[in-house]
Amino acid sequence: MPLDTADIERDWDTPVVDAGIAAKASIIARVGLLDLRAGTGSFRIRELMHRIGYPLGVHVRANINLTDMGVSCSDGVSRITQVVDLPTTGVNTERIWLLEHFADWFSVNIGAPATTYHAQTAVSQAMVQQLDNPDAERSVLRATQKAHREIERRKRIHEKAVKRAKKRGFQPPKGEYAEHFEHIGKTREDIAAERAAAAAGNNVGKKVASEPVRNGSDSVDSHNQASGNSVNVNNTVNQNVDSVRAANSAAATSSVATKSAGSKPQTSVGAAPKLSSNTSRGITVRQAHERLSLIQHRKPLYAPWFSAIASAVACACFVFLLGGGPYDMIGAFIGAGIGHWVRRRLFVYHLNQFFVTFVAVAVAAFACVGTLRLIGVFDPVALRHDTAYIGAMLFVIPGFPLITGGLDIAKMDLPSGIQRLVYTLALILMATLAGWMVASIVHLSPQGFEPLGLNPWVTGALRALCAFGGVWGFSVLFNSPQRMCFTAAIIGAITDTLRLTIVDFGMPPEAAAFLGAMLAGLLASVWRSSVRHGFLPPYLGYPRICLTVPSIVIMVPGLYMYRAMFYLGQFDTLNALDWAFRAFMVILCLPIGLAMARVITDKSWRYDV
């Protein structure tokens, strides 16, 4: 979005609270645009823009679509409307997380800490301040903790040096060289105070010397007055030196008392930035946009090869949860890894999403089939695993827009929700079409996976392990930091294992998907509430959407959708409709389960206000 217009440049170095409506609206709209590009739902974007605009006294109205939005801002005096758009869309959970911390950082630094979401804003302060640290390219949180440890280390070294010096005492040499060691044992404040005293004495002497001598008595009086002034100055300086030493002693005592109380000392890591003008009025428009630029231009956390491994792990685990065996998992692992690597490389050239999806799925399917054919040379049993290629294509499932689209509809934002669902349907259509073409070329006939015949307890344990690995892999594909990946994986391991277990006991898959999604939403809310109330470390507070969507994306019935397209390509309309409606019912129940969890735990969802 353009920031070089005259009405914004005029307030570029003005505190945000004193800026005009155009400058304020530029920050609000940019925050919303970055959140939209990260793939979150329209209800979260409106909430975030409101958190930025409310402490500024700006009322925000927004019409949000899939790749564009119109934002109207009014402060009671002026009104401005902006329309911003994106060339494409995607998913970036790290950006969603950082923007949430930016909102708290922004509120604190404009003097409105009461509007923050997190109970402990020091984490948000530190993370946003460390965005320009080179160590933050791979992990903002790790860079923040490293900077905090370095400050604490320097502080401990300084305290030890002071204690050692006080204990040993200072003994400067005597004799002709003694004057060169007079500074030893003195603090910087002592030296500065002595220099000030000397300068004050010189000024008094110059003043006395410059006065005209009228008679002898006047000269004596002047001399006495000058001596008195000198004594007064020296007394004043000595008092200043004593006060400085007392202040330093009090500060040291306060620091020790604070540490003994168990509270964390305040450091510059979480401090507000240095302001260029009028610090009492908060950060400037420039400083706010600089932080947003750092968030916008952050590179992906993971290299293409690492994302390919995560994709391979996720799809191999997905295949096991669908009932596949070792050969199916191996084929899916190889195919998904190669397919996603190709996908990442093609996205570097900003190619069309649907074209890239088609190519990546075709490459993944061919790689999977080729791997199984190669294994079949040594073990002919591998040649019978025709369904494995479907598992190799599951990395392209658009779980994020699918779930957020359903949640938008639940919040009565029909335009945004319908657009996201249509976008999801288009991606699924391209992926299934590519899979059907590969199956037609190599003459595959996917009929499902053969039963493994494992012990129920072993099956449950393996399901929990594979659910953990699958959710972790999809979280990496969504660009989640590792702590966020493991948190979502724990939730997914619990919910998906429960879902598959109750299906084994006879519950319909649609009802099990609803219960699994609702449980995932409740667990994410409990996790977030625990962080907010101090039961968990504050740096583990993640947006609910970043935990719930990865944890239930493995519940999306990718196998049903691919089999529906396969039968449609064979003009077997009855089977195609059967599998399509099975997939539709499960997909419908997932966002309903998440919405139900939000209604239970969130007042803003419980009431239509």
Short mmCIF file of C-alpha atoms in Angstrom, two decimals, residues 33-326:
data_model
loop_
_atom_site.label_atom_id
_atom_site.label_comp_id
_atom_site.label_asym_id
_atom_site.label_seq_id
_atom_site.Cartn_x
_atom_site.Cartn_y
_atom_site.Cartn_z
CA LEU A 33 -3.51 -6.18 5.02
CA LEU A 34 -0.61 -8.10 6.55
CA ASP A 35 -3.04 -10.23 8.54
CA LEU A 36 -5.08 -10.88 5.41
CA ARG A 37 -1.95 -11.98 3.55
CA ALA A 38 -1.17 -14.38 6.41
CA GLY A 39 -4.40 -16.27 5.66
CA THR A 40 -6.43 -15.64 8.79
CA GLY A 41 -10.18 -15.10 8.81
CA SER A 42 -11.94 -11.78 8.43
CA PHE A 43 -13.20 -11.82 12.04
CA ARG A 44 -9.60 -11.83 13.32
CA ILE A 45 -8.57 -9.06 10.92
CA ARG A 46 -11.38 -6.82 12.14
CA GLU A 47 -10.50 -7.55 15.75
CA LEU A 48 -6.83 -6.70 15.17
CA MET A 49 -7.58 -3.44 13.35
CA HIS A 50 -9.95 -2.46 16.14
CA ARG A 51 -7.20 -3.08 18.71
CA ILE A 52 -4.96 -0.65 16.79
CA GLY A 53 -7.63 1.98 16.18
CA TYR A 54 -9.42 2.00 19.56
CA PRO A 55 -6.61 3.58 21.66
CA LEU A 56 -6.18 6.20 18.91
CA GLY A 57 -9.85 7.16 19.07
CA VAL A 58 -10.44 5.87 15.54
CA HIS A 59 -13.54 3.92 14.61
CA VAL A 60 -12.81 1.24 11.99
CA ARG A 61 -15.22 -0.35 9.52
CA ALA A 62 -13.90 -2.93 7.04
CA ASN A 63 -15.27 -4.94 4.14
CA ILE A 64 -12.92 -7.91 3.81
CA ASN A 65 -12.69 -10.36 0.92
CA LEU A 66 -10.18 -13.06 0.02
CA THR A 67 -7.51 -10.80 -1.53
CA ASP A 68 -8.77 -7.24 -0.98
CA MET A 69 -10.51 -5.09 1.60
CA GLY A 70 -11.97 -1.64 2.01
CA VAL A 71 -11.20 0.11 5.30
CA SER A 72 -13.06 3.22 6.51
CA CYS A 73 -11.59 5.12 9.47
CA SER A 74 -13.21 8.00 11.35
CA ASP A 75 -12.01 9.93 14.41
CA GLY A 76 -15.14 12.03 14.92
CA VAL A 77 -13.76 14.93 12.89
CA SER A 78 -12.43 13.44 9.66
CA ARG A 79 -13.04 10.28 7.70
CA ILE A 80 -10.90 8.40 5.20
CA THR A 81 -11.56 5.25 3.18
CA GLN A 82 -8.84 3.08 1.70
CA VAL A 83 -9.09 0.09 -0.64
CA VAL A 84 -6.10 -2.26 -0.60
CA ASP A 85 -5.58 -5.55 -2.37
CA LEU A 86 -3.17 -8.46 -2.70
CA PRO A 87 -1.89 -10.29 -5.79
CA THR A 88 -2.47 -13.68 -4.13
CA THR A 89 -3.08 -15.29 -0.76
CA GLY A 90 -1.25 -17.78 1.44
CA VAL A 91 -0.72 -18.99 5.01
CA ASN A 92 1.85 -17.67 7.48
CA THR A 93 1.06 -18.43 11.12
CA GLU A 94 4.25 -16.76 12.36
CA ARG A 95 3.04 -13.46 10.91
CA ILE A 96 -0.36 -13.86 12.60
CA TRP A 97 1.45 -14.42 15.90
CA LEU A 98 3.83 -11.46 15.47
CA LEU A 99 1.01 -9.09 14.51
CA GLU A 100 -0.78 -9.98 17.72
CA HIS A 101 2.31 -9.03 19.70
CA PHE A 102 2.69 -5.89 17.58
CA ALA A 103 -0.78 -4.79 18.66
CA ASP A 104 0.24 -5.04 22.34
CA TRP A 105 3.57 -3.30 21.67
CA PHE A 106 1.72 -0.52 19.87
CA SER A 107 -0.78 -0.02 22.69
CA VAL A 108 1.92 0.17 25.36
CA ASN A 109 4.09 2.60 23.40
CA ILE A 110 1.30 5.06 22.71
CA GLY A 111 0.36 5.13 26.38
CA ALA A 112 -2.67 2.82 26.35
CA PRO A 113 -1.54 -0.35 28.16
CA ALA A 114 -5.09 -1.09 29.32
CA THR A 115 -6.03 -2.15 25.76
CA THR A 116 -3.46 -4.96 25.53
CA TYR A 117 -4.49 -8.58 25.27
CA HIS A 118 -1.57 -10.29 27.02
CA ALA A 119 -1.36 -9.89 30.77
CA GLN A 120 2.43 -9.54 30.59
CA THR A 121 3.33 -7.11 27.83
CA ALA A 122 7.08 -7.39 28.42
CA VAL A 123 7.21 -10.36 26.03
CA SER A 124 5.49 -8.40 23.27
CA GLN A 125 7.77 -5.43 23.91
CA ALA A 126 10.89 -7.55 23.72
CA MET A 127 9.85 -9.54 20.64
CA VAL A 128 8.88 -6.52 18.55
CA GLN A 129 12.05 -4.68 19.58
CA GLN A 130 14.20 -7.64 18.50
CA LEU A 131 12.74 -7.91 14.99
CA ASP A 132 15.73 -6.07 13.51
CA ASN A 133 18.19 -8.35 15.29
CA PRO A 134 20.01 -10.62 12.77
CA ASP A 135 19.53 -13.54 15.16
CA ALA A 136 15.76 -13.11 14.82
CA GLU A 137 15.70 -14.30 11.21
CA ARG A 138 15.19 -17.89 12.31
CA SER A 139 13.49 -17.36 15.65
CA VAL A 140 12.32 -14.09 17.16
CA LEU A 141 11.76 -15.67 20.54
CA ARG A 142 15.21 -17.23 20.62
CA ALA A 143 16.83 -13.91 19.72
CA THR A 144 14.84 -12.19 22.46
CA GLN A 145 15.90 -14.71 25.06
CA LYS A 146 19.53 -14.52 23.90
CA ALA A 147 19.55 -10.73 24.20
CA HIS A 148 18.00 -10.95 27.66
CA ARG A 149 20.62 -13.48 28.79
CA GLU A 150 23.43 -11.25 27.48
CA ILE A 151 22.10 -8.25 29.41
CA GLU A 152 21.82 -10.33 32.57
CA ARG A 153 25.35 -11.67 32.08
CA ARG A 154 26.83 -8.18 31.72
CA LYS A 155 24.91 -7.02 34.74
CA ARG A 156 26.26 -9.88 36.86
CA ILE A 157 29.83 -9.19 35.70
CA HIS A 158 29.48 -5.52 36.61
CA GLU A 159 28.05 -6.32 40.04
CA LYS A 160 30.85 -8.79 40.76
CA ALA A 161 33.47 -6.24 39.73
CA VAL A 162 31.97 -3.60 42.00
CA LYS A 163 31.80 -5.98 44.96
CA ARG A 164 35.38 -7.14 44.37
CA ALA A 165 36.64 -3.58 44.20
CA LYS A 166 34.81 -2.59 47.38
CA LYS A 167 36.13 -5.63 49.20
CA ARG A 168 39.77 -5.20 48.22
CA GLY A 169 39.85 -1.42 48.48
CA PHE A 170 41.96 0.93 46.37
CA GLN A 171 45.64 1.63 47.13
CA PRO A 172 47.16 4.06 44.62
CA PRO A 173 50.99 4.34 44.63
CA LYS A 174 52.74 7.08 46.57
CA GLY A 175 55.39 9.43 45.35
CA GLU A 176 55.85 11.44 42.22
CA TYR A 177 53.49 9.25 40.17
CA ALA A 178 50.61 9.40 42.63
CA GLU A 179 48.84 12.17 40.72
CA HIS A 180 48.45 9.88 37.72
CA PHE A 181 46.41 7.39 39.79
CA GLU A 182 43.99 9.81 41.43
CA HIS A 183 41.13 8.52 39.26
CA ILE A 184 41.38 5.00 40.68
CA GLY A 185 38.54 4.18 43.03
CA LYS A 186 36.28 6.86 41.67
CA THR A 187 33.12 6.30 39.71
CA ARG A 188 32.23 8.22 36.59
CA GLU A 189 29.83 10.28 38.65
CA ASP A 190 32.60 11.22 41.08
CA ILE A 191 34.90 12.32 38.28
CA ALA A 192 32.12 14.30 36.59
CA ALA A 193 31.25 16.01 39.89
CA GLU A 194 34.89 17.00 40.50
CA ARG A 195 35.20 18.41 37.02
CA ALA A 196 32.00 20.39 37.56
CA ALA A 197 33.44 21.69 40.84
CA ALA A 198 36.65 22.73 39.17
CA ALA A 199 34.76 24.47 36.39
CA ALA A 200 32.56 26.28 38.92
CA GLY A 201 35.64 27.41 40.88
CA ASN A 202 37.28 28.73 37.74
CA ASN A 203 34.17 30.67 36.81
CA VAL A 204 34.05 32.27 40.27
CA GLY A 205 37.74 33.18 40.07
CA LYS A 206 37.30 34.78 36.68
CA LYS A 207 34.34 36.78 37.96
CA VAL A 208 36.34 38.10 40.93
CA ALA A 209 39.35 38.96 38.79
CA SER A 210 37.20 40.87 36.34
CA GLU A 211 35.64 43.19 38.99
CA PRO A 212 37.34 46.66 39.26
CA VAL A 213 39.18 47.47 42.49
CA ARG A 214 37.74 50.73 43.83
CA ASN A 215 39.60 50.91 47.15
CA GLY A 216 41.37 48.75 49.65
CA SER A 217 38.31 47.87 51.68
CA ASP A 218 36.41 46.90 48.60
CA SER A 219 39.30 44.69 47.58
CA VAL A 220 39.33 42.94 50.93
CA ASP A 221 35.55 42.47 50.87
CA SER A 222 35.71 41.14 47.35
CA HIS A 223 38.43 38.73 48.34
CA ASN A 224 36.45 37.53 51.34
CA GLN A 225 33.29 37.18 49.24
CA ALA A 226 35.17 35.24 46.62
CA SER A 227 36.58 32.94 49.24
CA GLY A 228 33.12 32.45 50.69
CA ASN A 229 31.70 31.69 47.28
CA SER A 230 34.46 29.22 46.65
CA VAL A 231 33.76 27.49 49.92
CA ASN A 232 30.03 27.42 49.13
CA VAL A 233 30.70 25.96 45.70
CA ASN A 234 32.97 23.32 47.12
CA ASN A 235 30.37 22.48 49.77
CA THR A 236 27.68 22.24 47.09
CA VAL A 237 29.83 19.98 44.96
CA ASN A 238 30.66 17.78 47.90
CA GLN A 239 26.94 17.50 48.65
CA ASN A 240 26.29 16.55 45.02
CA VAL A 241 28.98 13.90 45.12
CA ASP A 242 27.55 12.50 48.33
CA SER A 243 24.05 12.48 46.85
CA VAL A 244 25.26 10.65 43.73
CA ARG A 245 27.00 8.03 45.83
CA ALA A 246 23.90 7.65 47.99
CA ALA A 247 21.73 7.26 44.89
CA ASN A 248 24.06 4.59 43.50
CA SER A 249 24.01 2.77 46.82
CA ALA A 250 20.21 2.94 46.95
CA ALA A 251 19.95 1.68 43.39
CA ALA A 252 22.24 -1.25 44.16
CA THR A 253 20.23 -2.04 47.28
CA SER A 254 16.98 -1.85 45.32
CA SER A 255 18.41 -4.14 42.64
CA VAL A 256 19.46 -6.71 45.22
CA ALA A 257 16.06 -6.50 46.91
CA THR A 258 14.29 -6.97 43.62
CA LYS A 259 16.34 -10.03 42.81
CA SER A 260 15.79 -11.51 46.24
CA ALA A 261 12.04 -11.06 45.80
CA GLY A 262 12.15 -13.32 42.75
CA SER A 263 10.86 -10.81 40.20
CA LYS A 264 12.56 -10.30 36.86
CA PRO A 265 14.50 -7.05 36.51
CA GLN A 266 13.46 -4.64 33.80
CA THR A 267 15.95 -4.58 30.96
CA SER A 268 16.31 -2.68 27.75
CA VAL A 269 15.14 -5.70 25.79
CA GLY A 270 11.53 -4.99 26.68
CA ALA A 271 11.86 -1.23 26.85
CA ALA A 272 10.13 1.17 24.53
CA PRO A 273 12.19 2.51 21.59
CA LYS A 274 14.03 5.76 21.84
CA LEU A 275 11.79 8.46 20.51
CA SER A 276 13.02 11.10 18.14
CA SER A 277 10.78 13.78 19.64
CA ASN A 278 8.46 14.28 22.57
CA THR A 279 8.84 10.92 24.29
CA SER A 280 5.76 11.54 26.45
CA ARG A 281 3.55 11.29 23.36
CA GLY A 282 4.71 7.80 22.34
CA ILE A 283 6.07 6.33 19.15
CA THR A 284 5.96 8.11 15.82
CA VAL A 285 4.28 7.04 12.60
CA ARG A 286 7.69 6.22 11.16
CA GLN A 287 8.55 3.87 14.03
CA ALA A 288 5.26 2.02 13.74
CA HIS A 289 5.72 1.46 10.00
CA GLU A 290 9.33 0.39 10.51
CA ARG A 291 8.20 -2.42 12.82
CA LEU A 292 5.49 -3.43 10.34
CA SER A 293 8.05 -3.49 7.52
CA LEU A 294 10.23 -5.85 9.54
CA ILE A 295 7.24 -8.18 9.98
CA GLN A 296 6.26 -7.92 6.32
CA HIS A 297 9.71 -8.69 4.90
CA ARG A 298 10.58 -11.61 7.16
CA LYS A 299 11.79 -14.61 5.19
CA PRO A 300 10.23 -18.06 5.67
CA LEU A 301 11.49 -19.82 8.77
CA TYR A 302 12.36 -23.02 6.92
CA ALA A 303 14.38 -23.77 3.81
CA PRO A 304 12.72 -25.69 0.94
CA TRP A 305 14.53 -28.92 1.86
CA PHE A 306 13.32 -28.78 5.47
CA SER A 307 9.76 -28.02 4.39
CA ALA A 308 9.97 -30.96 1.99
CA ILE A 309 10.95 -33.27 4.87
CA ALA A 310 8.10 -31.90 7.00
CA SER A 311 5.68 -32.48 4.10
CA ALA A 312 6.96 -36.02 3.69
CA VAL A 313 6.54 -36.76 7.41
CA ALA A 314 3.05 -35.25 7.48
CA CYS A 315 1.78 -37.21 4.48
CA ALA A 316 3.35 -40.49 5.61
CA CYS A 317 1.67 -40.10 9.01
CA PHE A 318 -1.56 -39.09 7.26
CA VAL A 319 -1.49 -42.32 5.25
CA PHE A 320 -1.14 -44.43 8.38
CA LEU A 321 -4.09 -42.65 10.00
CA LEU A 322 -6.12 -43.48 6.89
CA GLY A 323 -5.22 -47.17 7.27
CA GLY A 324 -2.09 -47.47 5.13
CA GLY A 325 0.85 -49.78 5.78
CA PRO A 326 4.65 -49.43 5.57
#
